[in-house]
Amino acid sequence: MEAAESVEPAGVSGWEVAVLDGGPADGMRVKVADRPRVVQVTYPCRAEGAAAGVRVEGVYVYRLDHGVTEEPLRYGFDIACP
């Protein structure tokens, strides 16, 4: 997996470190703002015969572990999400 692009929107403060547990991004450390309940990870897929400009990505969902209140926050892989 390639290194993720770092994007920090202007005007957002309060960044915290979070660790992703399980799934394809297991152990990945990310920075989140405002403790989102869900983090989405995408992974590019190869598409044969796709029209120009079409991209296909696998989508993986991680949910905030509300039992962790200090850094690093933890997000667990949700296998049931599409």
Coordinates of N, CA and C in Angstrom, one line a residue:
M1 N 0.8 -1.2 0.0 CA 0.0 0.0 0.0 C 0.9 1.2 0.0
E2 N 0.6 2.2 -0.8 CA 1.4 3.4 -0.9 C 1.1 4.3 0.4
A3 N 2.1 5.2 0.6 CA 2.0 6.1 1.7 C 0.8 7.0 1.5
A4 N 0.0 7.2 2.5 CA -1.2 8.1 2.4 C -0.8 9.5 2.3
E5 N -1.6 10.2 1.5 CA -1.4 11.7 1.3 C -1.9 12.4 2.6
S6 N -1.1 13.3 3.1 CA -1.5 14.1 4.3 C -2.3 15.3 3.9
V7 N -3.5 15.4 4.4 CA -4.3 16.6 4.1 C -4.9 17.1 5.4
E8 N -4.6 18.3 5.7 CA -5.1 19.0 6.9 C -5.9 20.2 6.5
P9 N -7.2 20.1 6.5 CA -8.1 21.2 6.1 C -7.8 22.5 6.9
A10 N -7.9 23.6 6.3 CA -7.7 24.9 7.0 C -8.8 25.1 8.0
G11 N -8.5 25.7 9.1 CA -9.5 26.0 10.1 C -9.9 24.8 11.1
V12 N -9.2 23.7 10.9 CA -9.5 22.6 11.7 C -8.4 22.4 12.8
S13 N -8.8 22.4 14.0 CA -7.7 22.2 15.1 C -8.1 21.0 15.9
G14 N -7.2 20.6 16.8 CA -7.5 19.5 17.7 C -7.2 18.2 17.0
W15 N -6.2 18.1 16.2 CA -5.8 16.8 15.6 C -5.3 15.9 16.7
E16 N -5.7 14.6 16.6 CA -5.3 13.5 17.5 C -4.8 12.3 16.7
V17 N -3.9 11.6 17.3 CA -3.4 10.4 16.7 C -4.3 9.2 17.0
A18 N -4.6 8.4 15.9 CA -5.4 7.2 16.1 C -4.7 6.1 15.4
V19 N -5.0 4.9 15.9 CA -4.5 3.6 15.3 C -5.6 2.8 14.8
L20 N -5.5 2.2 13.6 CA -6.5 1.4 13.0 C -6.2 -0.1 13.4
D21 N -7.2 -0.8 13.9 CA -7.1 -2.2 14.3 C -7.8 -3.1 13.4
G22 N -7.1 -4.1 12.9 CA -7.7 -5.1 12.0 C -7.8 -4.7 10.6
G23 N -8.3 -5.6 9.7 CA -8.6 -5.2 8.3 C -7.3 -4.9 7.6
P24 N -7.4 -4.4 6.4 CA -6.3 -4.1 5.5 C -5.4 -3.0 6.0
A25 N -5.8 -2.1 6.9 CA -5.0 -1.0 7.3 C -4.5 -1.3 8.8
D26 N -4.5 -2.5 9.2 CA -4.1 -2.9 10.6 C -2.8 -2.2 11.0
G27 N -2.8 -1.5 12.1 CA -1.6 -0.9 12.7 C -1.3 0.5 12.1
M28 N -2.0 0.9 11.1 CA -1.8 2.2 10.5 C -2.1 3.3 11.5
R29 N -1.3 4.3 11.6 CA -1.5 5.5 12.4 C -1.9 6.6 11.6
V30 N -3.0 7.3 12.0 CA -3.5 8.4 11.3 C -3.8 9.6 12.2
K31 N -4.0 10.8 11.7 CA -4.4 11.9 12.5 C -5.8 12.2 12.1
V32 N -6.7 12.4 13.2 CA -8.1 12.7 13.0 C -8.4 14.0 13.7
A33 N -9.4 14.7 13.2 CA -9.8 16.0 13.9 C -11.3 15.7 14.4
D34 N -11.6 16.2 15.6 CA -13.0 16.2 16.1 C -13.5 14.7 16.3
R35 N -12.6 13.8 16.5 CA -13.0 12.4 16.8 C -14.2 11.8 16.0
P36 N -14.0 11.7 14.6 CA -15.1 11.2 13.8 C -15.5 9.8 14.3
R37 N -16.8 9.4 14.2 CA -17.2 8.1 14.6 C -16.7 7.0 13.7
V38 N -16.5 7.4 12.4 CA -16.1 6.4 11.4 C -15.0 7.0 10.6
V39 N -14.0 6.1 10.2 CA -13.0 6.5 9.3 C -13.1 5.5 8.1
Q40 N -13.0 6.0 6.9 CA -13.1 5.2 5.7 C -11.7 5.1 5.1
V41 N -11.3 3.9 4.8 CA -10.0 3.6 4.1 C -10.4 3.1 2.7
T42 N -9.7 3.6 1.7 CA -10.0 3.1 0.3 C -8.7 2.5 -0.2
Y43 N -8.8 1.5 -1.1 CA -7.7 0.9 -1.7 C -8.0 0.7 -3.2
P44 N -7.1 1.2 -4.1 CA -7.4 1.2 -5.5 C -7.5 -0.3 -6.0
C45 N -8.4 -0.5 -6.9 CA -8.5 -1.8 -7.6 C -8.2 -1.6 -9.1
R46 N -7.7 -2.7 -9.7 CA -7.5 -2.6 -11.2 C -8.8 -2.9 -11.9
A47 N -9.1 -2.1 -12.9 CA -10.4 -2.2 -13.6 C -10.0 -2.4 -15.1
E48 N -10.4 -3.6 -15.6 CA -10.2 -3.9 -17.0 C -11.4 -3.4 -17.8
G49 N -11.1 -2.7 -18.9 CA -12.1 -2.3 -19.8 C -12.9 -1.1 -19.3
A50 N -12.4 -0.4 -18.3 CA -13.1 0.7 -17.7 C -13.1 1.9 -18.7
A51 N -14.1 2.7 -18.7 CA -14.2 3.9 -19.5 C -13.2 4.9 -18.9
A52 N -12.8 5.9 -19.8 CA -11.8 6.9 -19.4 C -12.3 7.6 -18.1
G53 N -11.4 7.8 -17.1 CA -11.7 8.5 -15.9 C -12.4 7.7 -14.8
V54 N -12.8 6.4 -15.1 CA -13.5 5.6 -14.1 C -12.4 5.0 -13.2
R55 N -12.7 5.1 -11.9 CA -11.8 4.5 -10.9 C -12.7 3.5 -10.1
V56 N -12.0 2.4 -9.6 CA -12.7 1.5 -8.7 C -11.8 1.3 -7.5
E57 N -12.5 1.5 -6.3 CA -11.8 1.4 -5.1 C -12.5 0.5 -4.1
G58 N -11.7 -0.3 -3.4 CA -12.3 -1.1 -2.3 C -12.5 -0.2 -1.1
V59 N -13.6 -0.3 -0.4 CA -13.9 0.6 0.8 C -13.9 -0.2 2.0
Y60 N -13.2 0.3 3.0 CA -13.1 -0.4 4.3 C -13.5 0.6 5.4
V61 N -14.3 0.2 6.4 CA -14.8 1.1 7.4 C -14.2 0.7 8.8
Y62 N -13.8 1.8 9.5 CA -13.2 1.6 10.9 C -14.1 2.5 11.8
R63 N -14.5 1.9 12.9 CA -15.3 2.6 13.9 C -14.6 3.0 15.1
L64 N -14.8 4.1 15.7 CA -14.2 4.6 16.9 C -14.5 3.7 18.1
D65 N -13.5 3.4 18.8 CA -13.6 2.6 20.1 C -13.9 3.7 21.1
H66 N -15.2 3.8 21.6 CA -15.5 4.8 22.5 C -15.0 4.6 23.9
G67 N -14.4 3.4 24.2 CA -13.8 3.1 25.5 C -12.4 3.8 25.6
V68 N -11.8 4.2 24.5 CA -10.5 4.9 24.6 C -10.7 6.4 24.5
T69 N -10.2 7.1 25.5 CA -10.4 8.5 25.6 C -9.2 9.3 25.4
E70 N -8.0 8.6 25.4 CA -6.7 9.3 25.3 C -6.0 8.8 24.0
E71 N -5.0 9.6 23.6 CA -4.2 9.2 22.4 C -3.4 8.0 22.8
P72 N -3.1 7.1 21.9 CA -3.8 7.1 20.5 C -5.2 6.6 20.6
L73 N -6.1 7.3 19.9 CA -7.4 6.7 19.8 C -7.4 5.4 19.0
R74 N -8.4 4.6 19.1 CA -8.4 3.4 18.4 C -9.7 3.3 17.5
Y75 N -9.5 2.8 16.3 CA -10.6 2.6 15.4 C -10.5 1.1 15.0
G76 N -11.6 0.3 15.2 CA -11.7 -1.1 14.9 C -12.3 -1.3 13.5
F77 N -11.8 -2.3 12.8 CA -12.3 -2.7 11.5 C -13.7 -3.2 11.6
D78 N -14.6 -2.7 10.8 CA -16.0 -3.2 10.8 C -16.2 -4.0 9.6
I79 N -16.1 -5.3 9.8 CA -16.2 -6.3 8.7 C -17.6 -6.3 8.0
A80 N -18.6 -5.9 8.8 CA -20.0 -5.9 8.3 C -20.4 -4.8 7.4
C81 N -19.6 -3.7 7.3 CA -19.9 -2.6 6.5 C -19.5 -2.9 5.0
P82 N -20.3 -2.4 4.1 CA -19.9 -2.6 2.7 C -18.8 -1.8 2.3

